[in-house]
CSV table of C-alpha atoms in Angstrom, one decimal:
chain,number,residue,atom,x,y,z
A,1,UNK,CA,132.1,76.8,125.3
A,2,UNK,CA,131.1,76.5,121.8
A,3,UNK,CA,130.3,79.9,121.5
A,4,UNK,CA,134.1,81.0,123.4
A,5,UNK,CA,135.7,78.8,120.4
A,6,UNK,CA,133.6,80.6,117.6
A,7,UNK,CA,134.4,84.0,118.8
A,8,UNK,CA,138.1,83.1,119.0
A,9,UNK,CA,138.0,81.6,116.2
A,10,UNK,CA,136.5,84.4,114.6
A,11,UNK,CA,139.5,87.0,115.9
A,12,UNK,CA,142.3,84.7,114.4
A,13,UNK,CA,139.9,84.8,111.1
A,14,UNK,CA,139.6,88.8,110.8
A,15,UNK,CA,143.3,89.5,111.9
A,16,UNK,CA,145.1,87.2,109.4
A,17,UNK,CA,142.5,88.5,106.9
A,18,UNK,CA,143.1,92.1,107.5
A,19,UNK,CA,146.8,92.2,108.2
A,20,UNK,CA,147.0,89.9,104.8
A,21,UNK,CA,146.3,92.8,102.7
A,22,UNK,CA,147.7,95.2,104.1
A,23,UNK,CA,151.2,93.4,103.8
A,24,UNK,CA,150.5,92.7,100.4
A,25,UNK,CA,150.2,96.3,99.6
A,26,UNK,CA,153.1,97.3,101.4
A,27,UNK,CA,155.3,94.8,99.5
A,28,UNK,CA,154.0,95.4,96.6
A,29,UNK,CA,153.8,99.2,96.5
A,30,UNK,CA,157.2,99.7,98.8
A,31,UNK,CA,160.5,100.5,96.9
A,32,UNK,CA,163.2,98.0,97.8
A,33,UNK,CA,165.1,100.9,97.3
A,34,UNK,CA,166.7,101.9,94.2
A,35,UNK,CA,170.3,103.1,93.8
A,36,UNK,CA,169.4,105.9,91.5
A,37,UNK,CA,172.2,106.9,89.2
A,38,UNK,CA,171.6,110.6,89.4
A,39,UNK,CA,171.4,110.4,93.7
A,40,UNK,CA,174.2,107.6,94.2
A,41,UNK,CA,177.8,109.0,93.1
A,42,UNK,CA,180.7,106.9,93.9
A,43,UNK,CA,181.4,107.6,97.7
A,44,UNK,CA,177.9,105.8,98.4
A,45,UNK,CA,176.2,108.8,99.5
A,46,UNK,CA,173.8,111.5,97.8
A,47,UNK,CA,174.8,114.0,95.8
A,48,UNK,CA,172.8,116.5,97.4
A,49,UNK,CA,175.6,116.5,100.4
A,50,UNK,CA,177.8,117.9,98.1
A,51,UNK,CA,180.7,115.7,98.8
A,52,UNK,CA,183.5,115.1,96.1
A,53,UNK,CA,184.2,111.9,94.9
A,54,UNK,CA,187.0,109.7,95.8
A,55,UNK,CA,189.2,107.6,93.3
A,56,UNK,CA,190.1,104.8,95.7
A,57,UNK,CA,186.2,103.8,95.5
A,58,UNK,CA,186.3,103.5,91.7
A,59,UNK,CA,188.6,100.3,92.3
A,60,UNK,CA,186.2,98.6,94.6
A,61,UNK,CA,183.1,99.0,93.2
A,62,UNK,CA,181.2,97.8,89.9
A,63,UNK,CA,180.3,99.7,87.5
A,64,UNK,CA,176.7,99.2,85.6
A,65,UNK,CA,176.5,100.2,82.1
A,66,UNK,CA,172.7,100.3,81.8
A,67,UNK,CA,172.1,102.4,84.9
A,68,UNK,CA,175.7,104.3,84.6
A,69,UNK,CA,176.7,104.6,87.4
A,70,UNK,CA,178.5,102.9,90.3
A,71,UNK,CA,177.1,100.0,92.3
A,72,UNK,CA,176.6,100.2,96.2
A,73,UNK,CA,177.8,97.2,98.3
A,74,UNK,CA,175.1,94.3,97.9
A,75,UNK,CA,173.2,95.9,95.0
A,76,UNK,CA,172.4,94.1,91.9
A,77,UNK,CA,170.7,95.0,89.2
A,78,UNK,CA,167.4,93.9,88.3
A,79,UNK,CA,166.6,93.5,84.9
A,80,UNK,CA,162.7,93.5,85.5
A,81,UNK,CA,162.9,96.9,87.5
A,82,UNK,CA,165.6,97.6,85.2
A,83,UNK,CA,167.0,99.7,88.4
A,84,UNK,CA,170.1,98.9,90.3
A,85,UNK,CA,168.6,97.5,93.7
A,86,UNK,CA,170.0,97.7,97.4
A,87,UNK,CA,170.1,94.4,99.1
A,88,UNK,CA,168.6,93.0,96.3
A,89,UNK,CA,167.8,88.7,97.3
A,90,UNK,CA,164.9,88.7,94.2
A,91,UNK,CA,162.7,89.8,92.1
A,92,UNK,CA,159.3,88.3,92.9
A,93,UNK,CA,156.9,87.9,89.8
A,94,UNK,CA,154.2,87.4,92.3
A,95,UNK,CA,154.1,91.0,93.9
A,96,UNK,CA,155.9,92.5,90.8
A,97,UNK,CA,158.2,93.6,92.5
A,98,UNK,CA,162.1,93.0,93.9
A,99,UNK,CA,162.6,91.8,97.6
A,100,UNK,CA,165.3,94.2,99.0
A,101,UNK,CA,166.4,96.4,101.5
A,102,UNK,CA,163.4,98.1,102.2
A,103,UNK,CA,160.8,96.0,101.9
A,104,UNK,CA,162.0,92.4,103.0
A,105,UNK,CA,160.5,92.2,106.5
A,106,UNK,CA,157.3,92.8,105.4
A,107,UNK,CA,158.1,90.4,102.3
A,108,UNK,CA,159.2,87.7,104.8
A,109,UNK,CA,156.0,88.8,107.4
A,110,UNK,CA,153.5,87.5,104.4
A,111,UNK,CA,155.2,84.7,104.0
A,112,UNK,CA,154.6,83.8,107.3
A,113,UNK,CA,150.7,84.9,107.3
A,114,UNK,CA,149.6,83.9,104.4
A,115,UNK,CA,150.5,79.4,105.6
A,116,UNK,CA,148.6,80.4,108.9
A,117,UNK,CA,145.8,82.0,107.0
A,118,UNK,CA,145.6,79.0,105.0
A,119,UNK,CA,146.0,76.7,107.9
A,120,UNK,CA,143.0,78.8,109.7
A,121,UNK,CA,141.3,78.1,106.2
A,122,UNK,CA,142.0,74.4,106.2
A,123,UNK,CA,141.1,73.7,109.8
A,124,UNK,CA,137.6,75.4,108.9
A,125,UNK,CA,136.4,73.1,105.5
A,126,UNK,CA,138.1,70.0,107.4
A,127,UNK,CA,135.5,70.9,110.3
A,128,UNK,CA,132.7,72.0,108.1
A,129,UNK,CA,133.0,68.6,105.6
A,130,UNK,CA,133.4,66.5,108.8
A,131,UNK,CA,130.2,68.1,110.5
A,132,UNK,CA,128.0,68.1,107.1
A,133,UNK,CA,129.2,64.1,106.3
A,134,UNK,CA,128.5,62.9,109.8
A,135,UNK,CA,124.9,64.6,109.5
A,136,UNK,CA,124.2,62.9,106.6
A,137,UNK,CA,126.0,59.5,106.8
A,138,UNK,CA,124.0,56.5,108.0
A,139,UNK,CA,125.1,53.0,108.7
A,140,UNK,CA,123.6,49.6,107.8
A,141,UNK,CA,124.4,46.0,108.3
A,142,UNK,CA,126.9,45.4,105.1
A,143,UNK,CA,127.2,49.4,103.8
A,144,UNK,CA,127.6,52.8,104.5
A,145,UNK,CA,125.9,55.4,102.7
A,146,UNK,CA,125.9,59.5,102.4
A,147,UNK,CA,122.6,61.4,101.7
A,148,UNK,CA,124.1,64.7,100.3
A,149,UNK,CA,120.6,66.0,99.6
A,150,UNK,CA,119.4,67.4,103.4
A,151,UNK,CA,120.9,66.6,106.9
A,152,UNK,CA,119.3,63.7,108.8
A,153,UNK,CA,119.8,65.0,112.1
A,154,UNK,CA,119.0,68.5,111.1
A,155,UNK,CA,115.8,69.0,108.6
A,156,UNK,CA,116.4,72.7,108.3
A,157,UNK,CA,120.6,73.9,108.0
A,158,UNK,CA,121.4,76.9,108.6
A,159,UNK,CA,123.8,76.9,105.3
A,160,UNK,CA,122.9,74.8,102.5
A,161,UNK,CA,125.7,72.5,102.2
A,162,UNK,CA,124.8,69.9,98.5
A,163,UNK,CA,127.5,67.9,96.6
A,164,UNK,CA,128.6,71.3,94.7
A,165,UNK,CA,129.3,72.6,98.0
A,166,UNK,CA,131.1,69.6,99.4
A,167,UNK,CA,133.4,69.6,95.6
A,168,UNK,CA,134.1,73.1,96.2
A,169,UNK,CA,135.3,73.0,99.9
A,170,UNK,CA,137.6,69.4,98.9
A,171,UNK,CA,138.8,72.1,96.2
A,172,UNK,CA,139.4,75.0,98.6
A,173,UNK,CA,141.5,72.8,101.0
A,174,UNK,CA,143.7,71.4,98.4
A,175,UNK,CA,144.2,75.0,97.4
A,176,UNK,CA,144.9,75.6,101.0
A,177,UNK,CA,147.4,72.8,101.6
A,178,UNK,CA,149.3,73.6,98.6
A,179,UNK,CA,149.6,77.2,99.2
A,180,UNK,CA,150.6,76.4,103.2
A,181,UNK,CA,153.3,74.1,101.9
A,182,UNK,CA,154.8,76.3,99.1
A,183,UNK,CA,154.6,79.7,100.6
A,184,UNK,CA,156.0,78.2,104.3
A,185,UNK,CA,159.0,76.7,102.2
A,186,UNK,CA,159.6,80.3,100.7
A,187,UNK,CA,158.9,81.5,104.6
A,188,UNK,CA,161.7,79.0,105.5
A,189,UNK,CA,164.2,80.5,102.8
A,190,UNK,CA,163.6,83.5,103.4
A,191,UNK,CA,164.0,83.2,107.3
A,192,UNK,CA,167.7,81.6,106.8
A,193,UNK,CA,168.5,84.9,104.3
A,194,UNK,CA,168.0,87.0,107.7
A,195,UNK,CA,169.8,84.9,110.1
A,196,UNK,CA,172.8,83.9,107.9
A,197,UNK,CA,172.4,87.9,106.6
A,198,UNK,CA,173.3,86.4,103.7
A,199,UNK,CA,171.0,86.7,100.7
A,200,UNK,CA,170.3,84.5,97.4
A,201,UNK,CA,172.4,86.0,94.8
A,202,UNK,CA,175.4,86.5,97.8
A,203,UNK,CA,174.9,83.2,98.7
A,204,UNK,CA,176.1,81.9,95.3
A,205,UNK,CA,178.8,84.7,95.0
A,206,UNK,CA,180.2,83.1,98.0
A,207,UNK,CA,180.0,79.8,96.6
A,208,UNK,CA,181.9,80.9,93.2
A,209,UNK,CA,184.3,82.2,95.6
A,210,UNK,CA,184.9,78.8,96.8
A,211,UNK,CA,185.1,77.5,93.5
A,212,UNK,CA,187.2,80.0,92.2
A,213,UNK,CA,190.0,79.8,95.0
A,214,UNK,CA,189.8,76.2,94.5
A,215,UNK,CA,190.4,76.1,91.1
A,216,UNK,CA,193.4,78.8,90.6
A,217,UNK,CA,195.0,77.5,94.1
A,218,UNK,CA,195.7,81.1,95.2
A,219,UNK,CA,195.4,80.0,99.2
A,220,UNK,CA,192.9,82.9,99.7
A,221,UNK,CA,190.5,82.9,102.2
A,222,UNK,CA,187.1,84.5,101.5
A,223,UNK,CA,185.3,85.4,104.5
A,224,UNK,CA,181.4,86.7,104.1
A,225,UNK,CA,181.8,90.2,105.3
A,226,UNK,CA,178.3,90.9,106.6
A,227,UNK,CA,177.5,87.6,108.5
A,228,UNK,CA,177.8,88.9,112.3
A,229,UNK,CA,177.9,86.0,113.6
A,230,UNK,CA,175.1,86.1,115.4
A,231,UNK,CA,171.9,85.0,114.3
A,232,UNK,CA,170.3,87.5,116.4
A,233,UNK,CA,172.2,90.3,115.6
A,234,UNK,CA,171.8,89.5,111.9
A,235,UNK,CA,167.6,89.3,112.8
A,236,UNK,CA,167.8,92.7,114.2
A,237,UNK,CA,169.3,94.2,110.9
A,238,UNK,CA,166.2,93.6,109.0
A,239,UNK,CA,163.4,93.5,111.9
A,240,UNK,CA,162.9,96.9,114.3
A,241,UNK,CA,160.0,97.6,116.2
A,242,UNK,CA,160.1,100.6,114.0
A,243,UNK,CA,159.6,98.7,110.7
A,244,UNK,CA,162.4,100.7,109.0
A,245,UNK,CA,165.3,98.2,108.8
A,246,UNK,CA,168.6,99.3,110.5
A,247,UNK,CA,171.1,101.5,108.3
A,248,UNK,CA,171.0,103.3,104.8
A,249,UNK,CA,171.1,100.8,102.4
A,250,UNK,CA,174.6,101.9,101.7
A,251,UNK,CA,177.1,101.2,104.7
A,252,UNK,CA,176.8,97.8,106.4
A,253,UNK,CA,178.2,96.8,109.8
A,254,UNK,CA,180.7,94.0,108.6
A,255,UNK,CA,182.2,91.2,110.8
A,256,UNK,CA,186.5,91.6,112.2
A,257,UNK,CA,188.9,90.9,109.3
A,258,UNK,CA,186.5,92.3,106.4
A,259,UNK,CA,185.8,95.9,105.2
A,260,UNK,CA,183.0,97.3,103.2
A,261,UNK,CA,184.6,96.5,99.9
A,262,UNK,CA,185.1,92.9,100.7
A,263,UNK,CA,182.1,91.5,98.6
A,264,UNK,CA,182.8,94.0,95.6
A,265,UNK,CA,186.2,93.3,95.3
A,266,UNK,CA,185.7,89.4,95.2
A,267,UNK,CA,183.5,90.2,92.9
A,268,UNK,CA,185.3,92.0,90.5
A,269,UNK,CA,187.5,89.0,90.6
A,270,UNK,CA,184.9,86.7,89.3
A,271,UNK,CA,183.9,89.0,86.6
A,272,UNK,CA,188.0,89.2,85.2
A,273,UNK,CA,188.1,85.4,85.3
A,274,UNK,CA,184.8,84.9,83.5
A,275,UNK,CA,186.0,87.0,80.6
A,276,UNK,CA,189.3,85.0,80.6
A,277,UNK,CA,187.3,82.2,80.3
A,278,UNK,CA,184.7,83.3,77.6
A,279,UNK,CA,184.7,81.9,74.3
A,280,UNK,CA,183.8,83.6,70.9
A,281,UNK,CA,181.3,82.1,68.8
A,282,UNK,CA,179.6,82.5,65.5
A,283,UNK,CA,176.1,82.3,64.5
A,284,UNK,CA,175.2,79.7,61.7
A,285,UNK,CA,171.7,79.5,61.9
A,286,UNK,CA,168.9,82.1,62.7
A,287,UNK,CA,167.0,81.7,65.9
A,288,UNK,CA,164.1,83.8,66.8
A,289,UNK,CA,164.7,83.3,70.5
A,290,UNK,CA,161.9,81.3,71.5
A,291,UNK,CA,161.6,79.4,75.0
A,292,UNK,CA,161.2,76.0,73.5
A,293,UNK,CA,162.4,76.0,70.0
A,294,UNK,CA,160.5,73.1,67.7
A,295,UNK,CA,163.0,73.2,64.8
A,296,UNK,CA,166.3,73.3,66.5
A,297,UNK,CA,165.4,69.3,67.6
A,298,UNK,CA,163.9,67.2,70.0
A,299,UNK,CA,166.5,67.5,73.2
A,300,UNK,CA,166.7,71.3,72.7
A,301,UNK,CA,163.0,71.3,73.1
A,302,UNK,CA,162.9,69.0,75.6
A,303,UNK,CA,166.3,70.6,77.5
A,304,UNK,CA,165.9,74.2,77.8
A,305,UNK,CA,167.1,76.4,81.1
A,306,UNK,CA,164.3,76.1,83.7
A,307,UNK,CA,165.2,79.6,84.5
A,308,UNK,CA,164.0,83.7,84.6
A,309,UNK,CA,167.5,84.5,82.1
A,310,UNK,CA,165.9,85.6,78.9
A,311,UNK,CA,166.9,84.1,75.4
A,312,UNK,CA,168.4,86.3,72.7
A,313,UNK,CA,167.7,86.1,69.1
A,314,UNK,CA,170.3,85.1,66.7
A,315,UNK,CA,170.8,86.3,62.6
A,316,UNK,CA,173.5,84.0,60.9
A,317,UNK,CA,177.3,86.1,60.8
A,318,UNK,CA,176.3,87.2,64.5
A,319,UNK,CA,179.1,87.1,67.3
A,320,UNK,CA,178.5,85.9,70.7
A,321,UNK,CA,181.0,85.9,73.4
A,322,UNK,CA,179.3,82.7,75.6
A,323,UNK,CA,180.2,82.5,79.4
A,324,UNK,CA,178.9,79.3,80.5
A,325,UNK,CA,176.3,76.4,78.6
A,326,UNK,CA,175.0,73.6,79.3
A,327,UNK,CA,174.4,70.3,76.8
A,328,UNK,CA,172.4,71.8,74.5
A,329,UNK,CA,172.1,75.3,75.7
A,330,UNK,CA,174.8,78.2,75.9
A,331,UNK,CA,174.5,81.6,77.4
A,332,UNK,CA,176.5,85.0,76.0
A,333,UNK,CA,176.5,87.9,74.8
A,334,UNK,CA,175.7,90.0,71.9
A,335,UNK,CA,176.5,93.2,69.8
A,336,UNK,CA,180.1,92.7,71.3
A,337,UNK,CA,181.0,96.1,69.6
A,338,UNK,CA,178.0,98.1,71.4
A,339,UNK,CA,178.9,96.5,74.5
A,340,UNK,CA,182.4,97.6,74.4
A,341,UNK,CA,181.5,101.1,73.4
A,342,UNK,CA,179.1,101.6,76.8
A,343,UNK,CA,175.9,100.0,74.3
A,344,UNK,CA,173.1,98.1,75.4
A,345,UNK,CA,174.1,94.5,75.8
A,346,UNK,CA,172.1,91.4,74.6
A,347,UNK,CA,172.6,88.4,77.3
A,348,UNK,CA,170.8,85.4,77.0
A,349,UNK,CA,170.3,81.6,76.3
A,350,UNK,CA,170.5,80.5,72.5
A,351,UNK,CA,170.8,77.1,71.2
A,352,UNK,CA,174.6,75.3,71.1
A,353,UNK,CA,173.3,74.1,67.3
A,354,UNK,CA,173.0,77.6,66.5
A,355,UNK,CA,176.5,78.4,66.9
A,356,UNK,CA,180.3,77.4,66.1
A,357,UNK,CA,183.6,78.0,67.8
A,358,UNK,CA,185.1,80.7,66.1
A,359,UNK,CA,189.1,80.1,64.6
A,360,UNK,CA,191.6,82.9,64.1
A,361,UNK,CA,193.5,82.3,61.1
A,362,UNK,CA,195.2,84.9,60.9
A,363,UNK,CA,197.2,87.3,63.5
A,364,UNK,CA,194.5,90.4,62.6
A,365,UNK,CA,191.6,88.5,63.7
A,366,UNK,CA,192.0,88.8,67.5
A,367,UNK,CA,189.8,88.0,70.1
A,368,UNK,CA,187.9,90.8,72.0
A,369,UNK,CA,189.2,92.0,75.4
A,370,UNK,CA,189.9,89.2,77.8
A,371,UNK,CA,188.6,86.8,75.5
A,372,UNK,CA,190.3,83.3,75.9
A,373,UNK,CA,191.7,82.7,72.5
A,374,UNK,CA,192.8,78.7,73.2
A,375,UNK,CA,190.3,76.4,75.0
């Protein structure tokens, strides 16, 4: 019977170690799938059919400056890739690479193997500690004690297990229980993107919807176009037996009422309304754009974004056109001029002591396109 467990045992061992790996590769070596600007023109599909381009399209979709070109439905742009990517829920620092279209069922498959690999792990050095203790543990009338030089019971072990081996293994599982409890969190994530077809960065657009309808009272109704409404149905869009997920990456089955332009268009909507609401600022102290910043004082050390969002440098006389902040923190954008002229653009998180509200004095200084000039 022992000997049926141990070969069991051993099967689960070499198939989560094997498969492991090879889902590592493939998520970290598989394109998400890129919506390359020379490939991608504005009717969604390749250029190599040879079809023309239609002008109704350019309304709908967004338009990214640092790829130049036109944005499929659901792709973002990832500024690690520094590609425009299809599906895009995030980019992973872990596999260096983004979790997208292509690549998110084996993405979501390791996040399921690699907490039962560490539960396999874990149920191993609990066994092994608990067999080597209980070998070497003897009882007397007012103590207990451990002899963690040889086995009692057992003069000659087949594996030496001393104290450095014992520290080790209590080091192993906590590795193991931490790694089970993280990674099957990310597992759980992950499986509610695929049911709810809904993913991370969507997930907040829909909520800015909400906040946005809310705010301006304009009694819209935003529906999420590619929830089916089924949570199998939405499951069967990102797992075939095939392992290629269903569709292109550029036309999604969307639920009655919606159309594929549904998502861009309400997104073009929150992009107008953050420029009406962006305010212009001046820069009157340098910053080198450092995470933690020492000199700029104690709660903007202590308060900086716990995010990925990059900080920009600042040179006094700069102009930043800021979108959002928080106490001590503000996030814009620089080289307003570049920007406007189809430049690279400087986004980032700067210091709020950095910076002061500019004031138009006179009718010749104006503020930049859709700039709010009163707040």
């Amino acid at each position: 019977r022992m000997l049926m467990l141990s070969q069991q045992d051993n099967r689960v061992f070499h198939f989560v170690n094997r498969f492991c790996p090879v889902l590592l590769l493939a998520i970290c070596t598989k394109v998400p799938r890129y919506v390359f600007p020379v490939e991608l023109h504005i009717r969604l599909t390749y250029l190599f059919f040879c079809l023309k381009e239609k002008s109704q399209d350019c309304m709908y979709l967004q338009y990214c400056k640092v790829c130049q070109s036109y944005k499929a439905p659901r792709s973002h742009h990832c500024r690690k890739c520094n590609r425009c990517v299809m599906k895009m829920d995030h980019h992973c620092p872990w596999i260096n690479n983004c979790c997208g279209y292509q690549n998110h069922a084996s993405f979501t498959l390791f996040l399921l193997l690699a907490p039962l690999g560490c539960i396999h792990a874990s149920f191993i050095f609990v066994m092994t500690m608990y067999t080597q203790l209980y070998n070497r543990i003897s009882f007397g009338w007012s103590s207990v004690k451990i002899d963690m030089s040889a086995a009692k019971r057992d003069p000659r072990p087949i594996i030496p297990f001393g104290l450095s081996a014992f520290a080790a293994s209590l080091f192993a599982l906590g590795l193991a229980l931490g790694t089970t409890i993280a990674v099957g969190m990310l597992f759980i994530i992950q499986m509610k993107v695929i049911l709810t077809n809904k993913t991370s960065i969507e997930s907040w657009i829909e909520e800015k919807a909400k906040d946005r309808i809310q705010y301006y009272q304009t009694g819209e109704t935003f529906i999420f176009p590619y929830d089916m409404g089924s949570k199998w149905k939405n499951f069967k869009q990102v797992f075939t037996w095939s392992g290629i997920p269903e569709g292109d990456g550029l036309d999604w089955p969307v639920r009655d009422g919606c159309h594929q332009y549904s998502l861009t268009i309400e997104q073009l909507k929150q992009k107008a309304d953050k420029r009406v609401r962006s305010v212009r600022y001046r820069a009157v102290e340098d910053y080198s754009g450092v995470c933690c910043p020492v000199t700029k004082g104690v709660k903007t050390f202590f308060t900086t974004p716990c995010t990925e969002e990059p900080r920009i440098s600042l040179s006094k006389g700069d102009l930043i056109l800021a979108t959002r902040g928080l106490k001590h923190w503000m996030y814009g954008e620089k080289n307003l001029d570049s920007a406007a002229d189809g430049g690279v653009r400087e986004r980032g998180w700067f210091p709020r002591k950095c910076v002061e509200k500019c004031q138009y004095d006179s009718e010749t200084d104006q503020p930049v396109d859709g700039e709010k000039k009163n707040r």
